[in-house]
Coordinates of C-alpha atoms and ligand atoms in Angstrom, one line a residue:
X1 CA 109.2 82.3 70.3
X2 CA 106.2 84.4 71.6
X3 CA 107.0 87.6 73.0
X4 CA 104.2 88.8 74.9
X5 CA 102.2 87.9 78.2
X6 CA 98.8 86.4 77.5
X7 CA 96.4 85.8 80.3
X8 CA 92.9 86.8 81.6
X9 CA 92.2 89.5 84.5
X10 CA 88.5 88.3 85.6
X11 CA 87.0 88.1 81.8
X12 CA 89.4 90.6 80.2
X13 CA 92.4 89.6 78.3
X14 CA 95.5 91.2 79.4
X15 CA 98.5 91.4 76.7
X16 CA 101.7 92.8 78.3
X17 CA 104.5 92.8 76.0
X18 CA 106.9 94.4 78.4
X19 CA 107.2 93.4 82.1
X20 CA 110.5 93.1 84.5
X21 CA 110.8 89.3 85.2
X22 CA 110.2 89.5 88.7
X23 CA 107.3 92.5 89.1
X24 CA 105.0 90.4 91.4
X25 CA 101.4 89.9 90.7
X26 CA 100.6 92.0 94.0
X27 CA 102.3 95.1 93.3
X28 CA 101.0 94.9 89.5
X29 CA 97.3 94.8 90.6
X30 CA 98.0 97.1 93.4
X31 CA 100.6 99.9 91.2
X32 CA 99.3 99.2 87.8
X33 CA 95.4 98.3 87.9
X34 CA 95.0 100.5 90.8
X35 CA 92.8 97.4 92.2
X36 CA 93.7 97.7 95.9
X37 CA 91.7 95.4 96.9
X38 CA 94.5 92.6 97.7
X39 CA 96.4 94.1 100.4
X40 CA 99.7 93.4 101.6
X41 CA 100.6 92.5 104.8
X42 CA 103.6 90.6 104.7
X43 CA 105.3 90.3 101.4
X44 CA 106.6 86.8 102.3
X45 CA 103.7 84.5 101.9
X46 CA 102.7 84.0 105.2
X47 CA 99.6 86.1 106.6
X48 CA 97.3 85.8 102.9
X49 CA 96.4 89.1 102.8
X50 CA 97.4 88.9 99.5
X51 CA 95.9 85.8 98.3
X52 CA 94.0 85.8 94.7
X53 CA 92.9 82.5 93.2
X54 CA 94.4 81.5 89.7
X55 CA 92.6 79.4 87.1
X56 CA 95.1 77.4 84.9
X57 CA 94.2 74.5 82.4
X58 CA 96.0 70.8 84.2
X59 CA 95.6 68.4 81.8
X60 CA 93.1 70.3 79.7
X61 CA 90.8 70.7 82.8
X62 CA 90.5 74.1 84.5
X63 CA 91.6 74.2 88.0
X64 CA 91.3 77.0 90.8
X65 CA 93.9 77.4 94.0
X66 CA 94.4 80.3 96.0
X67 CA 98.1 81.9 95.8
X68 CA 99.8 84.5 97.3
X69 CA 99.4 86.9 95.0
X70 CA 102.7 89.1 97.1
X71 CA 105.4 86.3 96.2
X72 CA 104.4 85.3 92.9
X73 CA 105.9 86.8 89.4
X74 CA 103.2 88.4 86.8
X75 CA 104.7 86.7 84.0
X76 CA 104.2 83.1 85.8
X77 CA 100.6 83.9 84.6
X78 CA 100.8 83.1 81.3
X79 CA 97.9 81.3 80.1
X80 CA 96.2 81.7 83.4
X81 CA 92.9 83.8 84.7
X82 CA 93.3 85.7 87.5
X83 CA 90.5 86.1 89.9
X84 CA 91.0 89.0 92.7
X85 CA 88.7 90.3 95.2
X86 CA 87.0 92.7 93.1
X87 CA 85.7 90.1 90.6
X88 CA 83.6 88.6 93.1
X89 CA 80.5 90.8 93.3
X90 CA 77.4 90.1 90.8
X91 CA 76.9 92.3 88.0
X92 CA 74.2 93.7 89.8
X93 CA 76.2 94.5 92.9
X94 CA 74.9 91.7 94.8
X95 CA 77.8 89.8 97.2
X96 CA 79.4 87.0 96.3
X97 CA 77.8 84.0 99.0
X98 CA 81.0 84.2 100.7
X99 CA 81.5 87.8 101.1
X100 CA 77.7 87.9 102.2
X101 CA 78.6 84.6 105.1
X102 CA 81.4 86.7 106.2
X103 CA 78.9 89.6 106.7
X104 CA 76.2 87.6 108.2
X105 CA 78.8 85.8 110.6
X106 CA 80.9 89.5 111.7
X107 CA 83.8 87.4 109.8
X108 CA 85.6 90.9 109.6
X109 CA 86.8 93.5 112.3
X110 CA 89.1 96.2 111.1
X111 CA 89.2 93.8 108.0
X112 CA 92.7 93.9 106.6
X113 CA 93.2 90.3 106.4
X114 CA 89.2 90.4 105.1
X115 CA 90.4 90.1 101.5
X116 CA 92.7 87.5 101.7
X117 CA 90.3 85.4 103.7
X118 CA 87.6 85.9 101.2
X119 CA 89.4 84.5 98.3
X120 CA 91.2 81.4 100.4
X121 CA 87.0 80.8 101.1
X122 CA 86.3 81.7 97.5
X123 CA 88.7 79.1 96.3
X124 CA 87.4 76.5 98.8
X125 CA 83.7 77.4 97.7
X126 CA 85.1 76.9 94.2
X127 CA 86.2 73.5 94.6
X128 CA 84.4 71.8 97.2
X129 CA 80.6 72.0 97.8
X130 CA 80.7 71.2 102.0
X131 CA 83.9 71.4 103.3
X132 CA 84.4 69.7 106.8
X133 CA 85.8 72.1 109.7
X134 CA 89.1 70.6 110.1
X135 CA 88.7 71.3 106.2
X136 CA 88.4 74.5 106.3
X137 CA 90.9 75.2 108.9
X138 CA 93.5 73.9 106.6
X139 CA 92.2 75.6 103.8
X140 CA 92.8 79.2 105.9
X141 CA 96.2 78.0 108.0
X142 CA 97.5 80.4 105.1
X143 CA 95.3 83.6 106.4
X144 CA 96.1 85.5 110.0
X145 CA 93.6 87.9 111.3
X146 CA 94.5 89.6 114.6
X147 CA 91.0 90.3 115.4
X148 CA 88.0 88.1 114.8
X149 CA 89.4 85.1 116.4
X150 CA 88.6 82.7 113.6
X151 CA 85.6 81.1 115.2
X152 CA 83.4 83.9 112.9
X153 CA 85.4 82.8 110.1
X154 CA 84.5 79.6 110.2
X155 CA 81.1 79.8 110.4
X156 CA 81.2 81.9 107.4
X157 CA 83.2 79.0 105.8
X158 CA 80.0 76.5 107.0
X159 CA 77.6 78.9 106.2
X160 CA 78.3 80.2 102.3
X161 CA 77.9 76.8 101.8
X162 CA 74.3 76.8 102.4
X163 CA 73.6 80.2 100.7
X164 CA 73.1 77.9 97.3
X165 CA 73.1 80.4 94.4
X166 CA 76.1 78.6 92.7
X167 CA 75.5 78.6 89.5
X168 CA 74.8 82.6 89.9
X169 CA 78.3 83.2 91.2
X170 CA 80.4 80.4 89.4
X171 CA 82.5 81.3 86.8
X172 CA 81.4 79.7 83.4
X173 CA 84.0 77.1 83.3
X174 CA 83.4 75.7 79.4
X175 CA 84.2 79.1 78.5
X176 CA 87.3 80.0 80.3
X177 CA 88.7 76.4 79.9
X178 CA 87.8 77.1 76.0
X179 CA 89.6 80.7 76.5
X180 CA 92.8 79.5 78.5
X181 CA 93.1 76.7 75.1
X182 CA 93.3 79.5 73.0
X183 CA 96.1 81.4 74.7
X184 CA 98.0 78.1 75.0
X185 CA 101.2 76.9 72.4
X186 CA 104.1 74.9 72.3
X187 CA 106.4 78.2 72.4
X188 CA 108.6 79.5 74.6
X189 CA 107.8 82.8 76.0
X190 CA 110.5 85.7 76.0
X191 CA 109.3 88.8 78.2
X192 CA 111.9 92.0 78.2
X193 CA 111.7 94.6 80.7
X194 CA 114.0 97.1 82.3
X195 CA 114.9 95.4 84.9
X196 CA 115.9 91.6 82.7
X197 CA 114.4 89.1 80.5
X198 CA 111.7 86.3 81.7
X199 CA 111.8 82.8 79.5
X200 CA 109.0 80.9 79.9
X201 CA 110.3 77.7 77.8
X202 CA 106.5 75.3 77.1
X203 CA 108.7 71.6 76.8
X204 CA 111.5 69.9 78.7
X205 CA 113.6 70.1 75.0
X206 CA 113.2 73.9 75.0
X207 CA 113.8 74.2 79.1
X208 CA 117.5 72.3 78.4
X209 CA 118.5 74.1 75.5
X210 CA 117.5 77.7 77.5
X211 CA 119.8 75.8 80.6
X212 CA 122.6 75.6 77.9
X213 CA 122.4 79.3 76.6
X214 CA 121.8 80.3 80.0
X215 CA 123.6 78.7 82.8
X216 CA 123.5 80.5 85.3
X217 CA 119.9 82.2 84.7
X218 CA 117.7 81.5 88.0
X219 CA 114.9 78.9 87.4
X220 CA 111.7 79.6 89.1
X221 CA 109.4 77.0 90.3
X222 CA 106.5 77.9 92.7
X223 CA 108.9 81.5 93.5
X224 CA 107.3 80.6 97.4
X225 CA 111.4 80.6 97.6
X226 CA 112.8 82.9 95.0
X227 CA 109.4 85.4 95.8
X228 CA 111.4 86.3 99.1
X229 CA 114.7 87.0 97.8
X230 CA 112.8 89.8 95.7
X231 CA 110.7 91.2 98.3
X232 CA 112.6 90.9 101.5
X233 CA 116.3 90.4 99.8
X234 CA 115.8 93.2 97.3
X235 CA 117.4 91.1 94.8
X236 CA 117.1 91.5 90.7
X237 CA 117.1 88.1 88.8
X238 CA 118.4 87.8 85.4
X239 CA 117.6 86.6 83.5
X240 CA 114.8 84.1 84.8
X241 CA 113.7 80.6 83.4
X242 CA 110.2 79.6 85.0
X243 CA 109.3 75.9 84.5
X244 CA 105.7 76.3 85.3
X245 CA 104.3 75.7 81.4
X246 CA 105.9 72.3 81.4
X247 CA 102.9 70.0 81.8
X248 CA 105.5 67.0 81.6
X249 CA 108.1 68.4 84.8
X250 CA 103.9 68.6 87.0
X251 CA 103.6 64.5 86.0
X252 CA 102.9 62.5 89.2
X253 CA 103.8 58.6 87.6
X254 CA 103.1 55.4 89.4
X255 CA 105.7 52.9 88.0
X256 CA 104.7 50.0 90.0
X257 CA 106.9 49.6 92.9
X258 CA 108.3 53.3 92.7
X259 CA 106.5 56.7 92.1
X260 CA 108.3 58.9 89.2
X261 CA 107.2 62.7 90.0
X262 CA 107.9 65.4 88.5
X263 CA 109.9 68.2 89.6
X264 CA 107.0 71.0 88.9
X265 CA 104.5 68.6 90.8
X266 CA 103.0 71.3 93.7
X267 CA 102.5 70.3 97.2
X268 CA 99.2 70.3 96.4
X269 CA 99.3 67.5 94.1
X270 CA 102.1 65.7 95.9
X271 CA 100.3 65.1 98.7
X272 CA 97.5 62.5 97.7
X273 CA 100.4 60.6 95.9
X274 CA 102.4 60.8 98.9
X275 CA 99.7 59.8 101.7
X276 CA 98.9 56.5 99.5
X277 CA 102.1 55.3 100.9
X278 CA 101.7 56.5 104.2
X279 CA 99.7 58.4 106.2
X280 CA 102.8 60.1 107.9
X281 CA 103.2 61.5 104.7
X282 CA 100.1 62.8 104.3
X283 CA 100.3 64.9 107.6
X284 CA 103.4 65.9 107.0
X285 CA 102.0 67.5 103.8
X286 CA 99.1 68.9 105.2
X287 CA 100.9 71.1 107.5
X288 CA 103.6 72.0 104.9
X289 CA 103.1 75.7 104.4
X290 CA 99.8 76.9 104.0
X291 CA 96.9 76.0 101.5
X292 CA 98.5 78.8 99.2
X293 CA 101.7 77.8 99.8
X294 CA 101.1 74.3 98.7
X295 CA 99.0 75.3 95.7
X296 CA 102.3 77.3 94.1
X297 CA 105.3 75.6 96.1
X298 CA 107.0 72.1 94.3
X299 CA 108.9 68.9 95.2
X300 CA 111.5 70.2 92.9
X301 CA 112.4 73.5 94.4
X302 CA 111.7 72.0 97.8
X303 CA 114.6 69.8 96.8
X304 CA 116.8 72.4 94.4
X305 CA 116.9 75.3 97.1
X306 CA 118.8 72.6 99.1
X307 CA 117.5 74.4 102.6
X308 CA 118.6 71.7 106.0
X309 CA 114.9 72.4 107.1
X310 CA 113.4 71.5 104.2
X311 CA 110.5 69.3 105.0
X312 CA 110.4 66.9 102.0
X313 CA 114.2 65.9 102.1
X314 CA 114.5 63.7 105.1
X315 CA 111.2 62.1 104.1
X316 CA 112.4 61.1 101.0
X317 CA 115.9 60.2 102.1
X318 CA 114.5 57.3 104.6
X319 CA 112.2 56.0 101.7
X320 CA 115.5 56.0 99.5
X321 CA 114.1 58.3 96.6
X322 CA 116.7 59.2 93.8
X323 CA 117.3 62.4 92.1
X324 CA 116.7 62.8 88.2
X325 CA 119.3 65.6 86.8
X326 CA 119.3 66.4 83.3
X327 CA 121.9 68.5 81.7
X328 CA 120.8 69.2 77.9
X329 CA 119.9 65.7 76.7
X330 CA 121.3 63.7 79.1
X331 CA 119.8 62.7 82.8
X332 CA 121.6 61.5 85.5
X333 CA 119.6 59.9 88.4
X334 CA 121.5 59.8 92.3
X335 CA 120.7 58.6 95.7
X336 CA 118.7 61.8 96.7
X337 CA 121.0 62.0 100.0
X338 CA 124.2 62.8 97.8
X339 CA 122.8 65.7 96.2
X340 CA 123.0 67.3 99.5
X341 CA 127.1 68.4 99.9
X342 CA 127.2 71.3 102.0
X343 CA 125.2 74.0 103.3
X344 CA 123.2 75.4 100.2
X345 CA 125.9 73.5 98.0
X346 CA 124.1 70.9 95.9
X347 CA 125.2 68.5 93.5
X348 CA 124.0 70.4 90.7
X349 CA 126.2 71.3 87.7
X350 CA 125.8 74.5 85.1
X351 CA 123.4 74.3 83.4
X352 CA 121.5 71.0 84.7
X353 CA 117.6 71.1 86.3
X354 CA 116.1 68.6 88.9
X355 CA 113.7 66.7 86.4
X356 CA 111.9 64.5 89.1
X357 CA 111.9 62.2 92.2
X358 CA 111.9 58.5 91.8
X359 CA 110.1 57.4 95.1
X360 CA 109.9 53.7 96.1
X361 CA 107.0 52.6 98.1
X362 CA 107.1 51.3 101.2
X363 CA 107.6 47.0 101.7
X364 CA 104.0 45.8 103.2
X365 CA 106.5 44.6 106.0
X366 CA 108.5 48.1 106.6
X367 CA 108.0 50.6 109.5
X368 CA 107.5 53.9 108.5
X369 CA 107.6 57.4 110.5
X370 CA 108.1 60.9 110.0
X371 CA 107.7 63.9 112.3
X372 CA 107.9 67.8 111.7
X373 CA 108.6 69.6 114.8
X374 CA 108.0 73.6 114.7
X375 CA 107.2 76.6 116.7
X376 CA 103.6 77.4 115.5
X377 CA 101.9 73.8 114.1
X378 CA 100.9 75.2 110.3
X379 CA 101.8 77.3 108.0
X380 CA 105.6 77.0 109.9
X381 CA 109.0 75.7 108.6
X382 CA 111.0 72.8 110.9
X383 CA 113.1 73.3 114.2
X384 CA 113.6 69.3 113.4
X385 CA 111.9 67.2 111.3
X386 CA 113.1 63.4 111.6
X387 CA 112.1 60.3 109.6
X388 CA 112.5 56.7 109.7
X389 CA 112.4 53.5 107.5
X390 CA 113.0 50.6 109.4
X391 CA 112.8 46.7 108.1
X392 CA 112.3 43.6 110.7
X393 CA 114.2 40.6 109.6
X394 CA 112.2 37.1 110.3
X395 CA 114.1 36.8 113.2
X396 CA 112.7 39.6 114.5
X397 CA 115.9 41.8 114.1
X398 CA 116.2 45.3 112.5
X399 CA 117.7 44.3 109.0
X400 CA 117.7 47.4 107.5
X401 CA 117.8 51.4 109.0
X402 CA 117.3 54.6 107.1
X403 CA 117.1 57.4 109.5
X404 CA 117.1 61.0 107.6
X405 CA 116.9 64.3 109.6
X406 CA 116.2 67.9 108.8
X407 CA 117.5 70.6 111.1
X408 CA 120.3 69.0 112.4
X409 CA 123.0 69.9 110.1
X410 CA 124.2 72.1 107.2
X411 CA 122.0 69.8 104.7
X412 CA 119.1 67.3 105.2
X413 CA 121.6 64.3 106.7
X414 CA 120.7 60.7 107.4
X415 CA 122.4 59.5 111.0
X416 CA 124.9 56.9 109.6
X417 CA 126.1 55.5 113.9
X418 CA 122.3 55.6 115.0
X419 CA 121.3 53.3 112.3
X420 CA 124.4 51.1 112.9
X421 CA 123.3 50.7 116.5
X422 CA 120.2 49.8 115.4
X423 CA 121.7 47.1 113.0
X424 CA 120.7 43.4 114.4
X425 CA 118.8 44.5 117.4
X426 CA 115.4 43.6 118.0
X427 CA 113.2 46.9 117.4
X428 CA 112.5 47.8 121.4
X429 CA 113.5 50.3 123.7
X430 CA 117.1 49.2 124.4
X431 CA 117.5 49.8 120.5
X432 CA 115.9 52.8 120.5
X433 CA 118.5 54.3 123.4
X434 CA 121.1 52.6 121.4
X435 CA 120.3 54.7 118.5
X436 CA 119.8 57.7 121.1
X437 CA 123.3 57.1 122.4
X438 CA 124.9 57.6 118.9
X439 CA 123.0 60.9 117.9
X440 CA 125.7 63.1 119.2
X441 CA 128.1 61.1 117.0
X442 CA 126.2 61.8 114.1
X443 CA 125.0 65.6 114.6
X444 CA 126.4 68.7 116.1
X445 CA 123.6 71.0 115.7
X446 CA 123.3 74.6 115.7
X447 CA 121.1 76.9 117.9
X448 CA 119.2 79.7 116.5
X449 CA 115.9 81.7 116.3
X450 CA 113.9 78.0 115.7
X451 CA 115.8 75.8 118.6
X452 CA 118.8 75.8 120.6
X453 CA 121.4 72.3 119.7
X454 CA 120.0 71.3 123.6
X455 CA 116.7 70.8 122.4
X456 CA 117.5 69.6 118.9
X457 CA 119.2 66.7 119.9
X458 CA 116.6 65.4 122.7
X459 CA 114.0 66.3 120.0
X460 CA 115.8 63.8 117.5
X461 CA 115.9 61.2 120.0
X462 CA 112.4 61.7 121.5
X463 CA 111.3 61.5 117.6
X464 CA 112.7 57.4 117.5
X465 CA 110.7 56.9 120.9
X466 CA 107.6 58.0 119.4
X467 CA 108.1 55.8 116.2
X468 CA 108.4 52.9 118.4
X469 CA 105.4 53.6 120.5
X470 CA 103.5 54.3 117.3
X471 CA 105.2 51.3 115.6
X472 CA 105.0 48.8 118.8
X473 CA 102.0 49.5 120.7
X474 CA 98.7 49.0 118.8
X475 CA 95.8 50.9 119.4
X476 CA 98.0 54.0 121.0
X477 CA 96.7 57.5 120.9
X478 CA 99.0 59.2 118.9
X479 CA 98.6 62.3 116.3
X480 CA 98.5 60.5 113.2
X481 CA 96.8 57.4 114.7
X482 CA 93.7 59.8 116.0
X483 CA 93.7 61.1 112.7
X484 CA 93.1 58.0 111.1
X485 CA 90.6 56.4 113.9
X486 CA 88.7 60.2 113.0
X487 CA 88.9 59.2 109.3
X488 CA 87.6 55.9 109.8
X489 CA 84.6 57.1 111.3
X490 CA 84.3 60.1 108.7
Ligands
FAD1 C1 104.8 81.0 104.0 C2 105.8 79.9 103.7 C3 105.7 78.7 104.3 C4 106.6 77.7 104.0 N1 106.4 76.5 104.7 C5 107.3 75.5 104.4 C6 107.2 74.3 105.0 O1 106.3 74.1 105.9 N2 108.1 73.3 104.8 C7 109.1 73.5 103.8 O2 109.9 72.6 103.6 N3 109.2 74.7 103.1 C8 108.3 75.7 103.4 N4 108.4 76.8 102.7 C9 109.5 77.0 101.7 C10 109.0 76.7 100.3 O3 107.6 76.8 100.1 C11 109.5 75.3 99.8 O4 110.8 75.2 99.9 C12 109.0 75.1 98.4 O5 109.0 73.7 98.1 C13 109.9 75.7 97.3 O6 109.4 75.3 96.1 P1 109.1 76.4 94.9 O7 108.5 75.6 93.8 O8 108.3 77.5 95.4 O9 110.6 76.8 94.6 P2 111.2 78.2 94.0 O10 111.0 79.2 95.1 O11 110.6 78.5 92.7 O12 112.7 77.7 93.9 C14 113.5 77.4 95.0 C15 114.9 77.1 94.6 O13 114.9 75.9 93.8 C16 115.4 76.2 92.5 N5 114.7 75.3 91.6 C17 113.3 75.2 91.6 N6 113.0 74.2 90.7 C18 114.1 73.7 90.2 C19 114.4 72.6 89.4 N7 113.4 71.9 88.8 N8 115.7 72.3 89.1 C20 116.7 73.1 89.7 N9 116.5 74.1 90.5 C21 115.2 74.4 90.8 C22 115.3 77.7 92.3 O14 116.2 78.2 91.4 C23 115.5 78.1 93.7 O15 116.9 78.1 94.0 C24 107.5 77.9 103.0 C25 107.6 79.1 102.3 C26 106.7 80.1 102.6 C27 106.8 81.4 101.9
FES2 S1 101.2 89.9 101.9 FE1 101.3 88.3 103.5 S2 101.1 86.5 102.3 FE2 101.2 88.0 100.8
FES3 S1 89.7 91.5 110.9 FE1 91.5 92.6 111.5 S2 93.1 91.3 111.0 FE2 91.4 90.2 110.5

């Protein structure tokens, strides 16, 4: 057992033996360092005033992401570097290329949200030498500014790119790779502060024997969850178990005709995996949070936190992924749909951990949709999300139905009569108002702040009609269709 935090601030190593579990990484910088820099607009991940960029070894390689730094805990740092506004100048005082394109492009008006943008473009300038627009709007869906309009912003985003200088600015990777080694073992980590303990366990063996001492301890993943039930629901978790320094739980596995994935494998990470089997799937994972979001947030807590507007659930459901439990040293593995009981009641017993997702892949011959329905397009949870898995016998007659939505009920539910009307029809529009008919025998949806039950239901029916226009008429302009024409032609 190791009992103190190990990680580097810029090129200083930080050693913080005593730490409350939850402190977050903003108010540590902002309280502790006095490094104001990061500002904080929202406390809930969503503006990126916040955002810092992280360095952590994946597989023995270094690897930079922007996070919000608001909703993340200190001690989830272990082992990590932590890059902040501040660390971007020269030693000579000179800017960084992207604080000097934000300046050369008036990127920055009253310049609250300046930081935050910064280090998203940082991050992006980090990783990728000539990021495409639509690029780097996804990269900043994480980052509101109120006054610059964005356009600025982007041409910042174009223009540090050209500034060359790279090797001036870059960090020395060998050497923090080499650094990041040193602070990393096989043991688990046990942080006390006033306010709890924080167990860091480093192998699945370790994670299920904590689970066993500590059933009921709160497991953090990505915290883009559990972050908000410290900042906005003032609550004190203890103790904590983060899963993060398990390389095995981030495994992304393809088995052949199924995917095996890991229950600490980001969003990030998820997606590439994901849009190999469609490229519904990828969409649907580019506009799931923000870049930040997906850098930090999992499939597993995606899945644990058992939300109905959960975006990966229904997804999953129609491609008839199963659930890998494991309770000390014994897993369990379910149809992914029963783990959903009741509103936030999951099929999760003391002590036991979501392990990973068994995904199959899609037939060459099945029909494949999904659709995310919110009020602002990124960086924005579901009103509805609804997918489909649909197989065409050879006599031209739907064989097989999975239709899975989110929104729609207590838990992420797949629509047992619409999939029965769809049973033996031929896969047209009479089938698809079939399946329309039976939604109200399968849902009885709630209205709130996202969408009234009115406009839930046509949604959820309007959803199937677009999968058959997509599915059945080739050629058609649709969302994901331009996309892939624009691909296509790079
Ligand atoms: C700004 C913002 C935007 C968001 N946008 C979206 C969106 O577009 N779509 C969407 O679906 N969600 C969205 N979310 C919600 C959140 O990002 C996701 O639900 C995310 O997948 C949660 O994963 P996490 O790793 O951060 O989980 P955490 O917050 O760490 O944990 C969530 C829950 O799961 C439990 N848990 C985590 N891992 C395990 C495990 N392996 N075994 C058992 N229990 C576990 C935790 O105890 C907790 O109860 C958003 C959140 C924010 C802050
Ligand atoms: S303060 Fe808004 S995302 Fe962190
Ligand atoms: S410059 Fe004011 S919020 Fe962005």
């Amino acid at each position: 057992m190791r009992d103190t935090l190990l990680f580097l601030l810029g090129d200083e190593q930080v050693e913080i033996a005593c730490c409350d579990p939850t402190l977050t990484v903003l108010d540590w910088l902002r309280l502790d360092q006095r490094m104001t820099g990061s500002k904080e607009g929202c406390a809930e991940g969503d503006c990126g005033a916040c955002t810092v960029v992280v360095g952590r070894l994946d597989q023995g390689r270094l690897r930079y992401e922007a996070i919000n730094a608001c909703i993340r805990f200190l001690p989830t740092l272990d082992g990590c570097q932590l890059l902040t506004v501040e660390h971007l100048k020269g030693k000579d005082g000179a800017l960084h290329p992207v604080q000097q394109a934000m300046v050369d492009c008036h990127g920055s008006q009253c310049g609250f949200c300046t930081p935050g943008f910064v280090m998203s473009l940082f991050s992006l300038w980090l990783n990728e030498d000539a990021p495409s627009v639509s690029r780097i709007e996804d990269a900043l869906a994480g980052n509101l500014c109120r006054c610059t309009g964005y356009e600025p912003i982007i041409a910042a985003a174009q223009r540090m790119c050209r500034l060359g200088e790279r090797e001036r600015f870059s960090p020395d990777r060998e050497v923090i790779a080499a650094r990041l080694r040193d602070l990393a073992d096989a043991q688990t980590l046990t942080l006390h502060g006033p306010g709890g303990t924080f167990n860091a366990p480093a192998t699945v063996a370790a994670l299920a024997d904590l689970m066993t001492a500590h059933p009921t301890a709160t497991l953090v993943a990505g915290a883009t969850d559990v972050g908000l039930w410290v900042t906005k629901g003032m609550r004190r978790l203890d103790p904590v178990i983060y899963l993060g320094r398990i390389e095995a739980l981030r495994l992304i596995e393809d088995r052949g005709d199924h995917l095996r994935i890991g229950a600490m494998a980001t969003h990030a990470d998820v997606r590439p995996a994901l849009a190999a089997l469609s490229p519904q799937l990828d969409e649907l994972m580019r506009r799931f949070g923000g870049e930040q979001v997906r850098n930090a947030g999992t499939i597993g807590g995606n899945i644990a936190n058992g939300s109905p507007i959960g975006d990966l659930p229904p997804a999953l459901i129609a491609l008839g992924s199963r659930l890998v439990l494991r309770l000390g040293d014994q897993s369990r593995i379910i149809p992914l749909e029963d783990f959903f009981i009741d509103y936030r009641k999951q099929d999760r017993r003391e002590g036991e951990f979501v392990e990973a997702v068994v995904v199959p892949k899609t037939a060459p011959d099945a029909l494949f949709h999904v659709s995310k329905i919110s009020k602002r397009f990124d960086e924005d949870i579901s009103a509805v999300c609804g997918a489909f898995l649909l197989r065409v016998g050879e006599d031209g007659r739907i064989a097989e139905a999975r239709l899975a939505y989110g929104g729609m009920a207590a838990t992420p539910k797949r629509a047992a009569a619409a999939e029965a009307a769809l049973i033996g029809r031929a896969w047209d529009e009479a089938a698809v108002a079939a399946a329309i008919a039976a939604l109200p025998g399968d849902f009885t949806p709630l209205s709130d702040m996202r969408a009234s039950a009115g406009y839930r239901l046509t949604i959820a029916g309007n959803l199937l009609r677009r999968f058959l226009i997509e599915t059945m008429q080739p050629g058609v302009e649709t969302r994901v269709a331009g996309l892939l024409a624009e691909a296509a032609h790079g």
